[in-house]
PDB file of C-alpha atoms in Angstrom:
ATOM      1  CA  UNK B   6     -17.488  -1.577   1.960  1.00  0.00           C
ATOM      2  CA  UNK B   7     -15.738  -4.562   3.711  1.00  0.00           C
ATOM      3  CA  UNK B   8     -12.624  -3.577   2.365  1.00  0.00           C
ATOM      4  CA  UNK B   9     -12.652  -0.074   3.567  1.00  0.00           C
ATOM      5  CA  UNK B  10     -14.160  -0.586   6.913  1.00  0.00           C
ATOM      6  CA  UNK B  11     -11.025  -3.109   6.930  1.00  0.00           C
ATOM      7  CA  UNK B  12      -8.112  -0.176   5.818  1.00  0.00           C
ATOM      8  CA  UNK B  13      -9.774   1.764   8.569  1.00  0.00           C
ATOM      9  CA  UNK B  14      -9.429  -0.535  11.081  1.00  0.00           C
ATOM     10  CA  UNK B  15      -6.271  -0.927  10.044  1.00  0.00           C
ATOM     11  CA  UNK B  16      -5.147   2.878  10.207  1.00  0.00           C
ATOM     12  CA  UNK B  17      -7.365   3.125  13.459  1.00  0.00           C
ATOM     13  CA  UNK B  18      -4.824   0.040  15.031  1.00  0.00           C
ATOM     14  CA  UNK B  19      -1.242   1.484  13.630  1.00  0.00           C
ATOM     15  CA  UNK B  20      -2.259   4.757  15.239  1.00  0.00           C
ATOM     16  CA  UNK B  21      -3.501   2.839  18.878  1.00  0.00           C
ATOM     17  CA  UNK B  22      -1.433   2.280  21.778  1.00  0.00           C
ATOM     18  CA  UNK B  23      -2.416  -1.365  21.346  1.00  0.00           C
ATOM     19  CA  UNK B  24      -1.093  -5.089  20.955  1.00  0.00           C
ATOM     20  CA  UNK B  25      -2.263  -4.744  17.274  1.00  0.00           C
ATOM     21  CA  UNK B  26      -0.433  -1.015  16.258  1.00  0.00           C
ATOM     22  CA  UNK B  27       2.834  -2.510  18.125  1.00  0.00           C
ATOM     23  CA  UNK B  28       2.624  -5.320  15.509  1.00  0.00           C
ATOM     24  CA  UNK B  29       1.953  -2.975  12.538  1.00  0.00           C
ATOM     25  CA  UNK B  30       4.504   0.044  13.092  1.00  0.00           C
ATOM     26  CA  UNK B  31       7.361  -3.283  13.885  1.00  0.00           C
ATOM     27  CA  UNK B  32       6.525  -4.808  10.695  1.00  0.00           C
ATOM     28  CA  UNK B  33       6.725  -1.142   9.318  1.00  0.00           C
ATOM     29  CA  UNK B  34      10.394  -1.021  10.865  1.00  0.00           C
ATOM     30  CA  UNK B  35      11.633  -4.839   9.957  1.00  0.00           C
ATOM     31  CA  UNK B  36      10.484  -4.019   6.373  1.00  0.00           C
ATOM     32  CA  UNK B  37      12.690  -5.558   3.732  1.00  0.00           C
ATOM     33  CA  UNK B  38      14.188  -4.738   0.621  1.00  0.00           C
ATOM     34  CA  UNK B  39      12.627  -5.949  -2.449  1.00  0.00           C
ATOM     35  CA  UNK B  40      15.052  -6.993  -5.228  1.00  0.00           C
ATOM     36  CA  UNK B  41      14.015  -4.309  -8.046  1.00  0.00           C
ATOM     37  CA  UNK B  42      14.741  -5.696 -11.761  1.00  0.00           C
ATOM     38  CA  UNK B  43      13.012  -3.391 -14.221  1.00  0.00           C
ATOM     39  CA  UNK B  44      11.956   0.222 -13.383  1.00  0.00           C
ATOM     40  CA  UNK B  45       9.310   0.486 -16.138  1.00  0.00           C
ATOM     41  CA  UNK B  46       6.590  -1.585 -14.284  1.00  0.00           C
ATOM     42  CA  UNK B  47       6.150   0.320 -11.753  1.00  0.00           C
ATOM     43  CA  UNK B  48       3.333   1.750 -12.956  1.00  0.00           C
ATOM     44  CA  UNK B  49       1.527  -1.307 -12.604  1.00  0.00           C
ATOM     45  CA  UNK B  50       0.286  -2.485  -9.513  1.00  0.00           C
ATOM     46  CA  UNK B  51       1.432  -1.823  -5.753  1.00  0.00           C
ATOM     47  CA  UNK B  52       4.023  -5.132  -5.534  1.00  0.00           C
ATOM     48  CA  UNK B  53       5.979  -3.436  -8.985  1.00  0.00           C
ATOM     49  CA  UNK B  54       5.683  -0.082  -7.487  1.00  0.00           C
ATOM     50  CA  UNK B  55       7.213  -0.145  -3.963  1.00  0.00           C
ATOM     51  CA  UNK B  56      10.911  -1.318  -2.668  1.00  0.00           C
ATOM     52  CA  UNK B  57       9.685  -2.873   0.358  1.00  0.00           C
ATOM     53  CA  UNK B  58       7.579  -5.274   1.393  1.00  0.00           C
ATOM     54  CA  UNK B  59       6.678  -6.792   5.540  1.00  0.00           C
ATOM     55  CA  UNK B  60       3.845  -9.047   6.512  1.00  0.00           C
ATOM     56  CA  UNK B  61       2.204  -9.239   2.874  1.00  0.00           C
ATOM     57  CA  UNK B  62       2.567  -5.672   2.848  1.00  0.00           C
ATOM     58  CA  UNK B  63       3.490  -3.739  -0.099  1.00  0.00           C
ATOM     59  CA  UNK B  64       5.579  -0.606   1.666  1.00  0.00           C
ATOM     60  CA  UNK B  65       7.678   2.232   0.310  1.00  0.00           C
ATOM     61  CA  UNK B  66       6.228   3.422  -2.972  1.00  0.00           C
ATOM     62  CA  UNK B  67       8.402   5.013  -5.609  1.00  0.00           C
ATOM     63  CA  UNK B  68       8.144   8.801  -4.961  1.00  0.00           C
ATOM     64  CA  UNK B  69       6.645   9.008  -1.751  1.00  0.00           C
ATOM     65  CA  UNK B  70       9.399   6.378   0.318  1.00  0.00           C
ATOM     66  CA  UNK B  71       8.921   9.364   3.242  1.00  0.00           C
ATOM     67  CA  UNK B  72       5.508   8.150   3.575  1.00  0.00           C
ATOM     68  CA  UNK B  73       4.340   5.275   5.995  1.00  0.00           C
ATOM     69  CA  UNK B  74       1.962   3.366   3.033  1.00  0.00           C
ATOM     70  CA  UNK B  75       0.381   0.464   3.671  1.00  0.00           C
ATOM     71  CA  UNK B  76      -0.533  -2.116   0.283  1.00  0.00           C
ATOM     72  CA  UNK B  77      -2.174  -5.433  -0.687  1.00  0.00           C
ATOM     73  CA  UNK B  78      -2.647  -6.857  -3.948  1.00  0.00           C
ATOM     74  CA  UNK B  79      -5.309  -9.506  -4.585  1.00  0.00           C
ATOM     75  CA  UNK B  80      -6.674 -11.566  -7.919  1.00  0.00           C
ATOM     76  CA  UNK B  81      -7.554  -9.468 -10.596  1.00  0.00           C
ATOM     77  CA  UNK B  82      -6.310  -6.209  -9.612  1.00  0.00           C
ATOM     78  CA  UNK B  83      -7.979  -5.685  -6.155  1.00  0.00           C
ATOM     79  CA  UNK B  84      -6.176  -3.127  -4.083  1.00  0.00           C
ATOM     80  CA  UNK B  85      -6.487  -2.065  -0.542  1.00  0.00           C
ATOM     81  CA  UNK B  86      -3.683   0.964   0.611  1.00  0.00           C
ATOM     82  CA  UNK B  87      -3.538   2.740   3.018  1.00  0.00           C
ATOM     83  CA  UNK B  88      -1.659   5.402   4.130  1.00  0.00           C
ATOM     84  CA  UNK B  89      -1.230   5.278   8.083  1.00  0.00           C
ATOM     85  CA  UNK B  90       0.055   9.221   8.638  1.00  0.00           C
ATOM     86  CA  UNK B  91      -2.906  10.712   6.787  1.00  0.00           C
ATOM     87  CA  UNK B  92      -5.672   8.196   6.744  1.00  0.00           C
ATOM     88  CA  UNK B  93      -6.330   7.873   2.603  1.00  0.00           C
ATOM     89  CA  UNK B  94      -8.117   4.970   1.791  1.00  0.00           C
ATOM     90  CA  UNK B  95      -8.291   3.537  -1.401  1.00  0.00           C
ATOM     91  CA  UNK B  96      -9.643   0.575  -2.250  1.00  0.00           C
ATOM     92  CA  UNK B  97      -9.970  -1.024  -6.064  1.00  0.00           C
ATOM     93  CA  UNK B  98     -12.888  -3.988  -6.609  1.00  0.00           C
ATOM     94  CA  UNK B  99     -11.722  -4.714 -10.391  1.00  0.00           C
ATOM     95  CA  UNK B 100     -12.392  -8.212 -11.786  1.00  0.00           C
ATOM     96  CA  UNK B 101      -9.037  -8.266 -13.773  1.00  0.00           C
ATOM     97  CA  UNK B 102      -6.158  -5.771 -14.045  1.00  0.00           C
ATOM     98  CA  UNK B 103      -7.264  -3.592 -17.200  1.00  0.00           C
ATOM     99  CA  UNK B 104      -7.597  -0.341 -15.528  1.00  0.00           C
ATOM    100  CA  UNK B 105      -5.063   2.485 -15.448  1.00  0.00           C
ATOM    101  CA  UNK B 106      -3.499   1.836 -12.085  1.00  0.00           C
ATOM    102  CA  UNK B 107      -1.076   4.837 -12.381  1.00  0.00           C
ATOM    103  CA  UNK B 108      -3.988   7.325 -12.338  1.00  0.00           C
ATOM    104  CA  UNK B 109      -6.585   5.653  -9.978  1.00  0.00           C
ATOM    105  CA  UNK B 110      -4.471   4.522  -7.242  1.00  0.00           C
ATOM    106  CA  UNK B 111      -0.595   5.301  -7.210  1.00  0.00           C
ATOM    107  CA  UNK B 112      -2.128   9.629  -8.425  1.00  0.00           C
ATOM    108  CA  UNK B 113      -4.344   9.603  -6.160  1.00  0.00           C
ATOM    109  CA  UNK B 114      -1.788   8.239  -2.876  1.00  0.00           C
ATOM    110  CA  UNK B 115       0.657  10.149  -3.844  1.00  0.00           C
ATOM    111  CA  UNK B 116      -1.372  13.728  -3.872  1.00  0.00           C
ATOM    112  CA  UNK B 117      -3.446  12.450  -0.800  1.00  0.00           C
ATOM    113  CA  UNK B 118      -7.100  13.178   0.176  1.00  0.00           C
TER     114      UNK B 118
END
């Protein structure tokens, strides 16, 4: 519950006329280019699947670059990403990175709640 009540506050600050949504939406338009080897793993996790990255966010996913997506990776597959236009949520608690990231996260962001 941490982690969501975290992506909300999150989404609840980019979307504020505050100190904190002026920090998020620059990093959001300093974001960098990410040096893309190999297509196949993007289907992955969120660091192989986006193009950009800004303040140990994961941004710009494959297929939905249009979209304003925030994403963290942590050990053993945890995911937090959030998408700042729409509020979607999605948070994975895995204990290691054997679940089918394609369908639970990147499926699921891309259609939207």
């Amino acid at each position: 519950d941490d982690y969501v009540r975290i992506g909300k506050t999150l989404y609840n600050d980019y979307n504020s006329d505050s100190c904190i949504g002026d920090y998020l939406r620059t990093i959001y338009e300093n974001r960098v280019k990410k040096k893309v080897k190999d297509e196949r793993i993007l289907n992955k996790h969120s660091a192989a699947a986006t193009y950009e990255y800004g303040g140990q966010f994961h941004l710009s996913y494959k297929g939905m670059k249009n979209r304003v997506i925030f994403a963290l990776d942590g050990y053993g597959g945890q995911q937090l990403v959030i998408d700042m236009e729409n509020g979607t949520i999605i948070h994975v608690g895995a204990i290691d990175e054997h679940y089918n990231w394609k369908k639970i996260v990147y499926n699921v962001m891309k259609k939207g709640l």
